[in-house]
PDB file of C-alpha atoms in Angstrom:
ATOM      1  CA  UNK A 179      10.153 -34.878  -3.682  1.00 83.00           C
ATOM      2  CA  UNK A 180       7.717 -33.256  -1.114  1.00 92.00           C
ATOM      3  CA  UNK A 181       4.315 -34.327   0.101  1.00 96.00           C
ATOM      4  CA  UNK A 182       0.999 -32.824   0.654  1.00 96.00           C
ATOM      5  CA  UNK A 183       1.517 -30.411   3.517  1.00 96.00           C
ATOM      6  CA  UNK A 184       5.503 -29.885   3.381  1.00 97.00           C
ATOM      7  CA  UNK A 185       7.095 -26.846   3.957  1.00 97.00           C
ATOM      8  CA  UNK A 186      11.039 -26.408   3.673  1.00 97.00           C
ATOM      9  CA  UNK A 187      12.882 -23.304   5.038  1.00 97.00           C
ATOM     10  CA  UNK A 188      15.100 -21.464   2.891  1.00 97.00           C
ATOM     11  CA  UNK A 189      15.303 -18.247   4.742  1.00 97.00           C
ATOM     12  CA  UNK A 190      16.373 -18.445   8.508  1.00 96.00           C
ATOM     13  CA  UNK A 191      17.208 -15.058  10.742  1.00 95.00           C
ATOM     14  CA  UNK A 192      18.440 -17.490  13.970  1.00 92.00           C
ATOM     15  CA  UNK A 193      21.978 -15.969  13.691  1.00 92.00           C
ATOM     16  CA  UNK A 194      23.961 -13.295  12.823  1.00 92.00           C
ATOM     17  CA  UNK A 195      26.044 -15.254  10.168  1.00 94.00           C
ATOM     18  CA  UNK A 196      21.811 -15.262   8.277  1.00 94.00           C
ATOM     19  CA  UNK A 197      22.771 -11.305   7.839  1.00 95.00           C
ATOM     20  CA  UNK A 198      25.263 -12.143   5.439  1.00 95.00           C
ATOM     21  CA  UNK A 199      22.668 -13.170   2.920  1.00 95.00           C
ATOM     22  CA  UNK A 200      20.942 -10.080   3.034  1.00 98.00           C
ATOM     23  CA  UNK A 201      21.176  -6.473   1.849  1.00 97.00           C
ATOM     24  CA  UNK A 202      19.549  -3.241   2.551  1.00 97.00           C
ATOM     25  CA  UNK A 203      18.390  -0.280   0.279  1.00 96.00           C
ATOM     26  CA  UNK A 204      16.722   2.786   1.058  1.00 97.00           C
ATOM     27  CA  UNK A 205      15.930   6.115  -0.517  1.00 96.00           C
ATOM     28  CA  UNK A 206      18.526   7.588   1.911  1.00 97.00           C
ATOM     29  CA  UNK A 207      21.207   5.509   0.493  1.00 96.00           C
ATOM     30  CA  UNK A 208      20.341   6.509  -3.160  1.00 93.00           C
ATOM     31  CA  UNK A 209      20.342  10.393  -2.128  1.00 94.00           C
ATOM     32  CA  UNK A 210      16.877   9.996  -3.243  1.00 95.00           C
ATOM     33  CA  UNK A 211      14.945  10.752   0.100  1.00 97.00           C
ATOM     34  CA  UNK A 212      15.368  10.435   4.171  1.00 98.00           C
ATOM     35  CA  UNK A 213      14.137   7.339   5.036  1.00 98.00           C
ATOM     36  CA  UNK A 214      16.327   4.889   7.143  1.00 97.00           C
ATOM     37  CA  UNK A 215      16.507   1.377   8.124  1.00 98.00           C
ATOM     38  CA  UNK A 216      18.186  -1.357   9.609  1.00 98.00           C
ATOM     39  CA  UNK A 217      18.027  -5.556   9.594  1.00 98.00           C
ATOM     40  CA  UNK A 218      19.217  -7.144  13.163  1.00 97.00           C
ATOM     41  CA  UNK A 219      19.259 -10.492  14.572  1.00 97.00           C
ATOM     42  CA  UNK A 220      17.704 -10.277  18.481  1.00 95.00           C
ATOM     43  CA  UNK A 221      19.004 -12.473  21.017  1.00 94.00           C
ATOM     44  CA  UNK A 222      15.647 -14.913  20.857  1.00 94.00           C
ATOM     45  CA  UNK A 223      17.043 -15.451  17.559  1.00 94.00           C
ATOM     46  CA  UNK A 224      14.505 -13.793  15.547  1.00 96.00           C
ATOM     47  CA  UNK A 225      15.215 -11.378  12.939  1.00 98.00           C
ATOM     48  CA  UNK A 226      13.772  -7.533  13.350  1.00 98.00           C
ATOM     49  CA  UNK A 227      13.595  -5.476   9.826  1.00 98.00           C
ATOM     50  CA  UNK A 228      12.634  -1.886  11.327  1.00 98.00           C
ATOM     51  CA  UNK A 229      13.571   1.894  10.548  1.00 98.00           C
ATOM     52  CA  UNK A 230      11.241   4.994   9.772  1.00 98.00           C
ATOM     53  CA  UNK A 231       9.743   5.735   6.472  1.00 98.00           C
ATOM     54  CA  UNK A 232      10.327   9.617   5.416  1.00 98.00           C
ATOM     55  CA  UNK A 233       7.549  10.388   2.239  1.00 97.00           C
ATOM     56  CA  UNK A 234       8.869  14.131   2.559  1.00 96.00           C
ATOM     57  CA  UNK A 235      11.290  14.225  -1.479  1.00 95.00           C
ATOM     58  CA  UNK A 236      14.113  15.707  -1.366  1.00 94.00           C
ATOM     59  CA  UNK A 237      14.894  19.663  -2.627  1.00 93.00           C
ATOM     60  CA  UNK A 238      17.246  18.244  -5.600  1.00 91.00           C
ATOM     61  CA  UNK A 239      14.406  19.047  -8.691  1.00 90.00           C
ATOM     62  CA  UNK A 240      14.527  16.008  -9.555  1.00 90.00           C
ATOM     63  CA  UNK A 241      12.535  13.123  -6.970  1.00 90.00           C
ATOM     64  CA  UNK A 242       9.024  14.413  -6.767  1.00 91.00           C
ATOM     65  CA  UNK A 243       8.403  10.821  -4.435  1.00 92.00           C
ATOM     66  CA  UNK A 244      10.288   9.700  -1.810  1.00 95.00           C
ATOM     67  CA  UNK A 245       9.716   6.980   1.317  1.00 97.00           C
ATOM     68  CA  UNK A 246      11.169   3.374   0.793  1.00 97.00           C
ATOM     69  CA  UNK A 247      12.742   0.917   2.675  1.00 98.00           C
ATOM     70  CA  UNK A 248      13.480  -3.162   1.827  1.00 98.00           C
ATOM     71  CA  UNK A 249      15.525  -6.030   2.473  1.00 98.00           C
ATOM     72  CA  UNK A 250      16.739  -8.167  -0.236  1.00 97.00           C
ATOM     73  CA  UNK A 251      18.659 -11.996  -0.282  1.00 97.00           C
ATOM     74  CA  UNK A 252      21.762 -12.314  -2.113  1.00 95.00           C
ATOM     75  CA  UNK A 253      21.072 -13.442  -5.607  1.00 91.00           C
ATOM     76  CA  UNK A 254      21.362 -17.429  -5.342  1.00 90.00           C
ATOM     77  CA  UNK A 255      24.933 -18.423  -6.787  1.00 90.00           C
ATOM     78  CA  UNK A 256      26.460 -21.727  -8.053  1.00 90.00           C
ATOM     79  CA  UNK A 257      30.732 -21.997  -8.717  1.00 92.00           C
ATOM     80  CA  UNK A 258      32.698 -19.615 -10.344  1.00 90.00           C
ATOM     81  CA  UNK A 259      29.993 -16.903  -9.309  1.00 88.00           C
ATOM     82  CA  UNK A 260      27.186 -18.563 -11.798  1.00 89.00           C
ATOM     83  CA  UNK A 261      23.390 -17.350 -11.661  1.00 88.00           C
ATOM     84  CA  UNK A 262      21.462 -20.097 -10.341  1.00 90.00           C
ATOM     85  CA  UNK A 263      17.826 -20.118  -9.317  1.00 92.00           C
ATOM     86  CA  UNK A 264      15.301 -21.695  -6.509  1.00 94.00           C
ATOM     87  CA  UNK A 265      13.768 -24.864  -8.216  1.00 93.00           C
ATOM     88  CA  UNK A 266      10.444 -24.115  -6.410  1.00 96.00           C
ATOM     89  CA  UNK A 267       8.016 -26.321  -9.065  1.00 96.00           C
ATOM     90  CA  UNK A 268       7.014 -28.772  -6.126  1.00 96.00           C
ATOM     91  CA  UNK A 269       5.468 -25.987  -3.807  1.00 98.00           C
ATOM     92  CA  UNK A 270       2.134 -23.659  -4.118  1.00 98.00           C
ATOM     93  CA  UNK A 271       2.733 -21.404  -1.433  1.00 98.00           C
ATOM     94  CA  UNK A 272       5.692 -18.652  -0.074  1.00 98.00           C
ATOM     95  CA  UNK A 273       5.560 -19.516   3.563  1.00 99.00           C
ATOM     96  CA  UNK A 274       6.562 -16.898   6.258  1.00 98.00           C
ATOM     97  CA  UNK A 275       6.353 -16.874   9.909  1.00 98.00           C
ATOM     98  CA  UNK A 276       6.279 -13.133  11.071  1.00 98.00           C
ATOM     99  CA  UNK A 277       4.995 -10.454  13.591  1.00 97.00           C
ATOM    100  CA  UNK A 278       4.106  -7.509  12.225  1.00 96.00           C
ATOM    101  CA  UNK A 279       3.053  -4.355  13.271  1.00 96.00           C
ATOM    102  CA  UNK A 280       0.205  -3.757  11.603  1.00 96.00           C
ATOM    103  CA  UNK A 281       1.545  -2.203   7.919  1.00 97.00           C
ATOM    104  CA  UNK A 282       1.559  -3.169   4.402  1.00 97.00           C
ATOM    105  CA  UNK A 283       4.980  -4.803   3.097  1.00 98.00           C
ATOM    106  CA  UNK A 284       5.706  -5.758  -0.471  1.00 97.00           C
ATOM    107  CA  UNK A 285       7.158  -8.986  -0.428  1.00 98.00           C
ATOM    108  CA  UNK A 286       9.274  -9.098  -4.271  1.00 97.00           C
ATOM    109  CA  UNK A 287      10.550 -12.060  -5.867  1.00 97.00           C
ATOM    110  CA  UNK A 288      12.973 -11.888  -8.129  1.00 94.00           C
ATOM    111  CA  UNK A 289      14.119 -13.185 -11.470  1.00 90.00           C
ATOM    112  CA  UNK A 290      17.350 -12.005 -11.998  1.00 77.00           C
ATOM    113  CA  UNK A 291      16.798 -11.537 -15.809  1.00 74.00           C
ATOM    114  CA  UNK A 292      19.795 -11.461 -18.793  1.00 69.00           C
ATOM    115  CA  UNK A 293      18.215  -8.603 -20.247  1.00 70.00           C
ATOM    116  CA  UNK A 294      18.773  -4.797 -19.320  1.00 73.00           C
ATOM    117  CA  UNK A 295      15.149  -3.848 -19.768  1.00 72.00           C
ATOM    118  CA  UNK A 296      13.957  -7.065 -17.490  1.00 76.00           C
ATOM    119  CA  UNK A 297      16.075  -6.215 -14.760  1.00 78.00           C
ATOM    120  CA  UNK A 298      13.919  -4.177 -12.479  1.00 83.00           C
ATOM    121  CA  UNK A 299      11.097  -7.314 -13.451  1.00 89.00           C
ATOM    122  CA  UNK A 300       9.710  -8.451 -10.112  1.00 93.00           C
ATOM    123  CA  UNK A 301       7.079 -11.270  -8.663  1.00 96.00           C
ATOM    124  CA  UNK A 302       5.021  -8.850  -5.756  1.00 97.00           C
ATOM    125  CA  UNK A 303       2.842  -9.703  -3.012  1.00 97.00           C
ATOM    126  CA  UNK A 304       0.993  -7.271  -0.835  1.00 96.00           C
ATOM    127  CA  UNK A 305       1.200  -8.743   2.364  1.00 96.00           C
ATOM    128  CA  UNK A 306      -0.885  -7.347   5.304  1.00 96.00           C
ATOM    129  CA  UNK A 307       0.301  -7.688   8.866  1.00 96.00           C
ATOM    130  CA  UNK A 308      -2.138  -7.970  12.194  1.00 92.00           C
ATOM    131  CA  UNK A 309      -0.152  -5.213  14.998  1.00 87.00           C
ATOM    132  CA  UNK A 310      -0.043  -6.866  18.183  1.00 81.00           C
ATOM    133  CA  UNK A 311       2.214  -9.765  20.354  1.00 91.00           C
ATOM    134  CA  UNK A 312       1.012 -12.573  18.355  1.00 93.00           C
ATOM    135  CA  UNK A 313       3.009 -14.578  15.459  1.00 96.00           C
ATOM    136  CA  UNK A 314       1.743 -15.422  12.558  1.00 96.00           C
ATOM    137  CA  UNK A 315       2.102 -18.065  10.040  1.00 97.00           C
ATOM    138  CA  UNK A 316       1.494 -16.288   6.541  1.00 97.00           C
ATOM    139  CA  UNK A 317       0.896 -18.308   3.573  1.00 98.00           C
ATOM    140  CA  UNK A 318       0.931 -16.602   0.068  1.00 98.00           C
ATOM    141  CA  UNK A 319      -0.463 -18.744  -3.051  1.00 98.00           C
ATOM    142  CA  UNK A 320       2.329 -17.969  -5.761  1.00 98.00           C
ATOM    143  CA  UNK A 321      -0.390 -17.606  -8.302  1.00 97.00           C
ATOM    144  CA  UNK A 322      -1.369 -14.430  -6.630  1.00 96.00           C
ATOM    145  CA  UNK A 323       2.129 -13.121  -7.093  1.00 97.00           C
ATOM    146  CA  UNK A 324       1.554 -10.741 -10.155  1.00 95.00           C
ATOM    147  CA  UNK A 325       4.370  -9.196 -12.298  1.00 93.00           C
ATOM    148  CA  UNK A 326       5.706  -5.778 -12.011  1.00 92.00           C
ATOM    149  CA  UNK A 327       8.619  -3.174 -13.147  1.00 86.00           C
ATOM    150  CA  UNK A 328       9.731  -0.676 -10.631  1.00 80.00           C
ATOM    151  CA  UNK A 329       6.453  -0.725  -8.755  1.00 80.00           C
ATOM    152  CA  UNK A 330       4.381  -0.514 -11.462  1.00 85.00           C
ATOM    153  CA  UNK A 331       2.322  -4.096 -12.712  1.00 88.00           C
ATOM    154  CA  UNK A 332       3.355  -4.980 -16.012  1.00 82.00           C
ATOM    155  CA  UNK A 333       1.223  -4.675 -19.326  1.00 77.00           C
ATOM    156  CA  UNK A 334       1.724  -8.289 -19.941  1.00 78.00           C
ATOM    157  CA  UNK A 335       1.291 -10.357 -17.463  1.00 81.00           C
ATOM    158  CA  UNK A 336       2.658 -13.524 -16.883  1.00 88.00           C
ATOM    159  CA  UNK A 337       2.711 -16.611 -14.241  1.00 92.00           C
ATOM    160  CA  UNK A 338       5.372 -16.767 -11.744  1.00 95.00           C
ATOM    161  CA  UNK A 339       7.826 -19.335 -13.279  1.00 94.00           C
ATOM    162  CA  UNK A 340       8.663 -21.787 -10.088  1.00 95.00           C
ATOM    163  CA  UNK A 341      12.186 -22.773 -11.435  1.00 94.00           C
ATOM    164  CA  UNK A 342      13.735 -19.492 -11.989  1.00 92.00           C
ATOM    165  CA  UNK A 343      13.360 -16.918  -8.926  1.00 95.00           C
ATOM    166  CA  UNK A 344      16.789 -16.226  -7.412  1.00 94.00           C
ATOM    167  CA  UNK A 345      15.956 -13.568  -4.332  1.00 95.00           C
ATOM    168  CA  UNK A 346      13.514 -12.847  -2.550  1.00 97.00           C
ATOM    169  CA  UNK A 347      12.959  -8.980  -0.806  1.00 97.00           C
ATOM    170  CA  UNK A 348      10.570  -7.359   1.826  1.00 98.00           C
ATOM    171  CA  UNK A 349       9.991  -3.369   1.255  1.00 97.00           C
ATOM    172  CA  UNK A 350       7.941  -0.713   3.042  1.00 98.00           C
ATOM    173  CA  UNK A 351       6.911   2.334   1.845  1.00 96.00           C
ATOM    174  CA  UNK A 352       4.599   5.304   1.163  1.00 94.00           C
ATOM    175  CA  UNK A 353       3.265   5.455   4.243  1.00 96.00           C
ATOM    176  CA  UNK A 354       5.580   8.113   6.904  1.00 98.00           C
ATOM    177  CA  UNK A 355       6.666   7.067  10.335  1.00 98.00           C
ATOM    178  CA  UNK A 356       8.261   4.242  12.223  1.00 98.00           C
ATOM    179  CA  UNK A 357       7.816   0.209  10.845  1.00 98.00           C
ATOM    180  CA  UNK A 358       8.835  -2.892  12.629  1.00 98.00           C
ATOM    181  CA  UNK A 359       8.756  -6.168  11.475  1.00 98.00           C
ATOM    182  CA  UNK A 360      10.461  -8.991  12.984  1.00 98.00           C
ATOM    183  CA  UNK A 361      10.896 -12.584  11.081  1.00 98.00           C
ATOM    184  CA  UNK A 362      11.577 -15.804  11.915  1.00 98.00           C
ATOM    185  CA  UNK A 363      11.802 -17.694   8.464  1.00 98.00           C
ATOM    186  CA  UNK A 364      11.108 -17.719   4.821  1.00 98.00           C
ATOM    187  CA  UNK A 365      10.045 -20.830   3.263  1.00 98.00           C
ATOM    188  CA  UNK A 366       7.849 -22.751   0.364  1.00 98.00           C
ATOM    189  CA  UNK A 367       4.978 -25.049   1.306  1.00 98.00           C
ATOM    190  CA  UNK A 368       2.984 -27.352  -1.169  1.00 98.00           C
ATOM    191  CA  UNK A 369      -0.594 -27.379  -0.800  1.00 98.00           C
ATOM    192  CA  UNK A 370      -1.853 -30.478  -3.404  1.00 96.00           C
ATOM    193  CA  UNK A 371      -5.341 -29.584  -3.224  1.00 97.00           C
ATOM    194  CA  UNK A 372      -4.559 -26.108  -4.888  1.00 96.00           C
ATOM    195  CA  UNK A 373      -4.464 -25.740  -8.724  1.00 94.00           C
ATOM    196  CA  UNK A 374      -4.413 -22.080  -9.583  1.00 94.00           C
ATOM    197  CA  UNK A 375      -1.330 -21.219 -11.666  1.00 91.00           C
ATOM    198  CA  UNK A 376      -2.524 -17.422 -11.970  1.00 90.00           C
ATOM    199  CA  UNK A 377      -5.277 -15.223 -10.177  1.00 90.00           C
ATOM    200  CA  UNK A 378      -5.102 -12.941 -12.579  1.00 86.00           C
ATOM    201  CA  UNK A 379      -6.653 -12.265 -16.549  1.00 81.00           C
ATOM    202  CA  UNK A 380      -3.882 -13.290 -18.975  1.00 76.00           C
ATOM    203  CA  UNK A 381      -4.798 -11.157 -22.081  1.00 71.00           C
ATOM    204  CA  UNK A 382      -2.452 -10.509 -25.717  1.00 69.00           C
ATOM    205  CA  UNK A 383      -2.159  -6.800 -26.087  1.00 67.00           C
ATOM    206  CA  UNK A 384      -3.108  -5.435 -30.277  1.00 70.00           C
ATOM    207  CA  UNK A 385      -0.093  -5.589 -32.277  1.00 68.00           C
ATOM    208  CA  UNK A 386      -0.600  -2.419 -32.949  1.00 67.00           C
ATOM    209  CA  UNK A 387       0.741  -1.844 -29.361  1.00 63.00           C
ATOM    210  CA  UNK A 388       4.246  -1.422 -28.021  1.00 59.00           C
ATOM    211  CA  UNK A 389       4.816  -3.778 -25.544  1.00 53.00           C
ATOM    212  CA  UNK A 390       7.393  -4.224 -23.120  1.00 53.00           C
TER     213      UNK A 390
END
């Protein structure tokens, strides 16, 4: 159990053995695009996500968009290679300590759904970083999390279910040029005072409607 004001780490970057939990994607990697990146522990033991974001698509006829990079955790595992999840019911906030440079990251939680067409169903976050030497401590409410597919927010939205989110990723994108972003940890904190299990309208779309 955890009291009013905890936080507990689940995410450090304080060695290179952290890397292992991690993966990278990019449009480069995809053939989709030219944008590169790279995720490196420095020697104060702080991890650096940087690379350069490329918006110009590739001449293939068939990307007319291009310019992403991101960092994603290892889906959580239990034995014999099970799906298991974060139980994260006690906490109210994603808790980060990072120095940014002054961009716009997408930080994604995921679900790691049964279903085909819940797959690409993600948690996201727009989180906005100050440039400059300081560090800061960022604390994002869950309920502000909203749901999306692909980028996109979903038709029916829905409130971040605590108990079942099994990565968690950092992308940047749309934007060309260079990005640098350097963590120290990922973490939850519980805040009792807050209440809010979703900043956003929950509506019921017609039946008459296709929803997905």
């Amino acid at each position: 159990m955890y009291s009013d004001g905890d936080t507990d780490v689940f995410f450090r970057f304080d060695s290179k053995d952290c890397l292992q939990k991690w993966r990278l994607g990019s449009d480069k990697m995809y053939n989709e695009g030219f944008s590169d990146c790279s995720l490196e522990v420095n020697d104060r033991g702080k991890g650096i996500f940087y690379g350069n974001i490329d918006t110009t698509p590739p001449k293939d006829g068939k990307n007319r968009f291009a310019g992403y990079c991101g960092i994603k955790s290892v889906k959580k595992k239990k034995s014999f290679l099970r799906d298991d999840w974060y139980d994260w019911i006690d906490f109210t906030h994603l808790e980060m300590r990072v120095r940014g440079d002054g961009r716009n990251y997408m930080i994604n939680l995921g679900l790691g759904m049964y279903y085909d067409v819940n797959w690409f169903d993600t948690f996201t976050y727009v989180l906005h970083t100050r440039g400059g030497p300081y560090w800061e401590i960022i604390r994002i409410p869950f309920s502000k999390f909203i749901l999306t597919n692909k980028g996109r927010v979903h038709d029916k939205p829905q409130p971040l279910p605590l108990d079942k989110v099994n990565s968690v990723g950092i992308t940047c994108a749309a934007v060309s040029g260079p990005f640098h972003l350097e963590i120290d940890y990922i973490g939850c904190h519980k805040d009792a005072s807050y209440k809010e299990k979703t900043a956003y309208e929950l509506y019921q779309i017609p039946k008459e409607y296709v929803s997905g």
